[in-house]
Protein backbone atom coordinates (compact mmCIF):
# COMPACT_ATOMS: atom_id res chain seq x y z
CA UNK A 1 0.00 0.00 0.00
CA UNK A 2 1.50 3.31 -1.07
CA UNK A 3 0.34 6.18 1.11
CA UNK A 4 0.56 9.89 0.61
CA UNK A 5 0.55 11.59 3.99
CA UNK A 6 0.62 15.22 5.02
CA UNK A 7 0.29 17.41 8.09
CA UNK A 8 -1.45 20.77 8.32
CA UNK A 9 -1.76 23.31 11.11
CA UNK A 10 -5.18 24.61 10.09
CA UNK A 11 -5.14 27.28 12.86
CA UNK A 12 -8.90 26.80 13.31
CA UNK A 13 -11.76 24.82 11.88
CA UNK A 14 -14.29 27.14 13.50
CA UNK A 15 -14.45 29.10 10.23
CA UNK A 16 -17.40 28.05 8.01
CA UNK A 17 -16.47 25.72 5.10
CA UNK A 18 -12.95 25.07 6.47
CA UNK A 19 -13.54 21.30 6.40
CA UNK A 20 -14.52 21.53 2.71
CA UNK A 21 -11.39 23.60 1.98
CA UNK A 22 -9.18 20.93 3.55
CA UNK A 23 -10.91 18.11 1.67
CA UNK A 24 -10.57 20.02 -1.61
CA UNK A 25 -6.81 20.34 -1.06
CA UNK A 26 -6.66 16.66 -0.12
CA UNK A 27 -8.24 15.67 -3.44
CA UNK A 28 -6.22 18.22 -5.45
CA UNK A 29 -2.89 16.83 -4.22
CA UNK A 30 -4.11 13.20 -4.00
CA UNK A 31 -3.34 12.90 -0.30
CA UNK A 32 -4.53 9.79 1.54
CA UNK A 33 -4.17 11.01 5.14
CA UNK A 34 -3.78 14.49 6.60
CA UNK A 35 -2.87 15.01 10.26
CA UNK A 36 -4.57 18.18 11.45
CA UNK A 37 -3.51 20.45 14.29
CA UNK A 38 -5.23 23.39 16.02
CA UNK A 39 -8.72 22.39 14.91
CA UNK A 40 -10.15 24.12 18.02
CA UNK A 41 -13.36 22.09 18.13
CA UNK A 42 -14.82 20.94 21.42
CA UNK A 43 -15.09 17.23 22.24
CA UNK A 44 -14.30 14.33 19.96
CA UNK A 45 -15.98 12.55 17.11
CA UNK A 46 -16.06 11.33 13.56
CA UNK A 47 -17.66 12.93 10.53
CA UNK A 48 -18.20 10.70 7.50
CA UNK A 49 -18.64 12.29 4.09
CA UNK A 50 -18.73 10.49 0.71
CA UNK A 51 -15.15 11.50 -0.17
CA UNK A 52 -13.49 11.49 3.27
CA UNK A 53 -13.76 10.88 7.00
CA UNK A 54 -12.67 13.37 9.64
CA UNK A 55 -11.72 12.11 13.10
CA UNK A 56 -11.07 14.77 15.69
CA UNK A 57 -10.35 15.37 19.36
CA UNK A 58 -10.50 18.73 21.06
CA UNK A 59 -10.74 20.21 24.49
CA UNK A 60 -13.65 19.28 26.74
CA UNK A 61 -13.82 22.89 27.92
CA UNK A 62 -15.14 25.56 25.59
CA UNK A 63 -11.72 27.17 25.09
CA UNK A 64 -11.40 27.28 21.29
CA UNK A 65 -7.78 26.16 21.57
CA UNK A 66 -5.67 23.17 20.54
CA UNK A 67 -7.30 20.05 19.12
CA UNK A 68 -5.98 17.43 16.73
CA UNK A 69 -7.45 15.14 14.15
CA UNK A 70 -6.97 13.23 10.94
CA UNK A 71 -8.73 13.36 7.63
CA UNK A 72 -8.63 10.21 5.49
CA UNK A 73 -9.79 9.95 1.88
CA UNK A 74 -12.52 7.56 0.74
CA UNK A 75 -10.01 4.86 -0.27
CA UNK A 76 -8.49 4.79 3.22
CA UNK A 77 -11.83 4.84 5.08
CA UNK A 78 -12.13 1.07 4.64
CA UNK A 79 -8.68 0.48 6.16
CA UNK A 80 -9.34 2.65 9.21
CA UNK A 81 -10.06 0.52 12.24
CA UNK A 82 -9.16 2.59 15.30
CA UNK A 83 -9.01 6.19 16.50
CA UNK A 84 -7.28 6.80 19.83
CA UNK A 85 -7.38 10.36 21.19
CA UNK A 86 -4.79 10.72 23.96
CA UNK A 87 -5.66 14.31 24.92
CA UNK A 88 -6.42 17.57 23.08
CA UNK A 89 -2.84 17.63 21.70
CA UNK A 90 -2.28 14.05 20.53
CA UNK A 91 -4.36 11.49 18.67
CA UNK A 92 -3.57 8.29 16.80
CA UNK A 93 -5.31 6.41 14.01
CA UNK A 94 -4.71 2.78 13.11
CA UNK A 95 -4.94 1.49 9.55
CA UNK A 96 -5.14 -2.08 8.37
CA UNK A 97 -2.13 -2.76 6.16
CA UNK A 98 -1.48 -5.61 3.78
CA UNK A 99 1.23 -7.21 5.91
CA UNK A 100 1.28 -4.92 8.97
CA UNK A 101 -1.01 -2.41 10.56
CA UNK A 102 -0.01 1.25 10.45
CA UNK A 103 -0.21 3.80 13.27
CA UNK A 104 -0.35 7.48 12.36
CA UNK A 105 0.01 10.13 15.08
CA UNK A 106 -1.10 13.74 14.97
CA UNK A 107 0.18 16.11 17.63
CA UNK A 108 0.28 19.84 18.28
CA UNK A 109 2.17 21.95 20.74
CA UNK A 110 0.72 24.71 22.84
CA UNK A 111 1.75 28.19 21.75
CA UNK A 112 3.38 30.28 24.41
mmCIF file of C-alpha atoms in Angstrom:
data_model
loop_
_atom_site.group_PDB
_atom_site.id
_atom_site.type_symbol
_atom_site.label_atom_id
_atom_site.label_comp_id
_atom_site.label_asym_id
_atom_site.label_seq_id
_atom_site.Cartn_x
_atom_site.Cartn_y
_atom_site.Cartn_z
ATOM 1 C CA UNK A 1 0.000 0.000 0.000
ATOM 2 C CA UNK A 2 1.501 3.311 -1.072
ATOM 3 C CA UNK A 3 0.344 6.179 1.110
ATOM 4 C CA UNK A 4 0.564 9.889 0.612
ATOM 5 C CA UNK A 5 0.554 11.585 3.995
ATOM 6 C CA UNK A 6 0.621 15.224 5.024
ATOM 7 C CA UNK A 7 0.293 17.408 8.087
ATOM 8 C CA UNK A 8 -1.455 20.769 8.317
ATOM 9 C CA UNK A 9 -1.760 23.308 11.111
ATOM 10 C CA UNK A 10 -5.183 24.613 10.088
ATOM 11 C CA UNK A 11 -5.139 27.281 12.855
ATOM 12 C CA UNK A 12 -8.896 26.796 13.314
ATOM 13 C CA UNK A 13 -11.757 24.818 11.876
ATOM 14 C CA UNK A 14 -14.287 27.141 13.504
ATOM 15 C CA UNK A 15 -14.452 29.096 10.234
ATOM 16 C CA UNK A 16 -17.398 28.054 8.014
ATOM 17 C CA UNK A 17 -16.468 25.720 5.103
ATOM 18 C CA UNK A 18 -12.946 25.069 6.466
ATOM 19 C CA UNK A 19 -13.544 21.303 6.397
ATOM 20 C CA UNK A 20 -14.516 21.530 2.706
ATOM 21 C CA UNK A 21 -11.389 23.597 1.984
ATOM 22 C CA UNK A 22 -9.181 20.927 3.550
ATOM 23 C CA UNK A 23 -10.909 18.105 1.674
ATOM 24 C CA UNK A 24 -10.570 20.022 -1.606
ATOM 25 C CA UNK A 25 -6.808 20.343 -1.063
ATOM 26 C CA UNK A 26 -6.656 16.657 -0.124
ATOM 27 C CA UNK A 27 -8.237 15.675 -3.437
ATOM 28 C CA UNK A 28 -6.224 18.215 -5.450
ATOM 29 C CA UNK A 29 -2.892 16.830 -4.216
ATOM 30 C CA UNK A 30 -4.110 13.199 -4.004
ATOM 31 C CA UNK A 31 -3.337 12.904 -0.298
ATOM 32 C CA UNK A 32 -4.534 9.791 1.545
ATOM 33 C CA UNK A 33 -4.166 11.005 5.140
ATOM 34 C CA UNK A 34 -3.785 14.487 6.604
ATOM 35 C CA UNK A 35 -2.869 15.006 10.262
ATOM 36 C CA UNK A 36 -4.575 18.185 11.448
ATOM 37 C CA UNK A 37 -3.508 20.453 14.287
ATOM 38 C CA UNK A 38 -5.226 23.386 16.024
ATOM 39 C CA UNK A 39 -8.724 22.387 14.909
ATOM 40 C CA UNK A 40 -10.145 24.119 18.017
ATOM 41 C CA UNK A 41 -13.362 22.087 18.130
ATOM 42 C CA UNK A 42 -14.821 20.941 21.417
ATOM 43 C CA UNK A 43 -15.094 17.227 22.241
ATOM 44 C CA UNK A 44 -14.297 14.327 19.964
ATOM 45 C CA UNK A 45 -15.976 12.551 17.106
ATOM 46 C CA UNK A 46 -16.062 11.331 13.561
ATOM 47 C CA UNK A 47 -17.665 12.929 10.525
ATOM 48 C CA UNK A 48 -18.195 10.697 7.498
ATOM 49 C CA UNK A 49 -18.643 12.287 4.090
ATOM 50 C CA UNK A 50 -18.728 10.486 0.715
ATOM 51 C CA UNK A 51 -15.148 11.498 -0.168
ATOM 52 C CA UNK A 52 -13.495 11.492 3.266
ATOM 53 C CA UNK A 53 -13.762 10.876 7.001
ATOM 54 C CA UNK A 54 -12.668 13.367 9.641
ATOM 55 C CA UNK A 55 -11.724 12.114 13.096
ATOM 56 C CA UNK A 56 -11.067 14.767 15.691
ATOM 57 C CA UNK A 57 -10.354 15.367 19.361
ATOM 58 C CA UNK A 58 -10.501 18.730 21.060
ATOM 59 C CA UNK A 59 -10.740 20.205 24.494
ATOM 60 C CA UNK A 60 -13.652 19.276 26.743
ATOM 61 C CA UNK A 61 -13.818 22.887 27.916
ATOM 62 C CA UNK A 62 -15.136 25.564 25.592
ATOM 63 C CA UNK A 63 -11.717 27.166 25.088
ATOM 64 C CA UNK A 64 -11.398 27.278 21.294
ATOM 65 C CA UNK A 65 -7.775 26.158 21.568
ATOM 66 C CA UNK A 66 -5.670 23.166 20.540
ATOM 67 C CA UNK A 67 -7.296 20.055 19.117
ATOM 68 C CA UNK A 68 -5.976 17.434 16.726
ATOM 69 C CA UNK A 69 -7.450 15.139 14.151
ATOM 70 C CA UNK A 70 -6.971 13.228 10.940
ATOM 71 C CA UNK A 71 -8.734 13.356 7.627
ATOM 72 C CA UNK A 72 -8.634 10.211 5.488
ATOM 73 C CA UNK A 73 -9.790 9.949 1.884
ATOM 74 C CA UNK A 74 -12.522 7.557 0.741
ATOM 75 C CA UNK A 75 -10.011 4.865 -0.271
ATOM 76 C CA UNK A 76 -8.485 4.795 3.215
ATOM 77 C CA UNK A 77 -11.826 4.839 5.077
ATOM 78 C CA UNK A 78 -12.127 1.070 4.642
ATOM 79 C CA UNK A 79 -8.676 0.481 6.158
ATOM 80 C CA UNK A 80 -9.345 2.650 9.206
ATOM 81 C CA UNK A 81 -10.059 0.517 12.245
ATOM 82 C CA UNK A 82 -9.161 2.592 15.301
ATOM 83 C CA UNK A 83 -9.010 6.188 16.500
ATOM 84 C CA UNK A 84 -7.285 6.804 19.830
ATOM 85 C CA UNK A 85 -7.380 10.358 21.192
ATOM 86 C CA UNK A 86 -4.794 10.721 23.963
ATOM 87 C CA UNK A 87 -5.660 14.308 24.917
ATOM 88 C CA UNK A 88 -6.415 17.571 23.083
ATOM 89 C CA UNK A 89 -2.838 17.634 21.699
ATOM 90 C CA UNK A 90 -2.284 14.051 20.530
ATOM 91 C CA UNK A 91 -4.360 11.488 18.671
ATOM 92 C CA UNK A 92 -3.573 8.292 16.796
ATOM 93 C CA UNK A 93 -5.312 6.412 14.014
ATOM 94 C CA UNK A 94 -4.705 2.776 13.113
ATOM 95 C CA UNK A 95 -4.940 1.489 9.552
ATOM 96 C CA UNK A 96 -5.138 -2.083 8.366
ATOM 97 C CA UNK A 97 -2.131 -2.764 6.157
ATOM 98 C CA UNK A 98 -1.484 -5.614 3.783
ATOM 99 C CA UNK A 99 1.231 -7.208 5.915
ATOM 100 C CA UNK A 100 1.276 -4.916 8.970
ATOM 101 C CA UNK A 101 -1.009 -2.407 10.557
ATOM 102 C CA UNK A 102 -0.009 1.246 10.447
ATOM 103 C CA UNK A 103 -0.207 3.802 13.270
ATOM 104 C CA UNK A 104 -0.352 7.481 12.361
ATOM 105 C CA UNK A 105 0.012 10.128 15.083
ATOM 106 C CA UNK A 106 -1.105 13.739 14.973
ATOM 107 C CA UNK A 107 0.181 16.113 17.633
ATOM 108 C CA UNK A 108 0.281 19.842 18.276
ATOM 109 C CA UNK A 109 2.170 21.954 20.745
ATOM 110 C CA UNK A 110 0.722 24.714 22.845
ATOM 111 C CA UNK A 111 1.751 28.188 21.750
ATOM 112 C CA UNK A 112 3.384 30.277 24.415
#
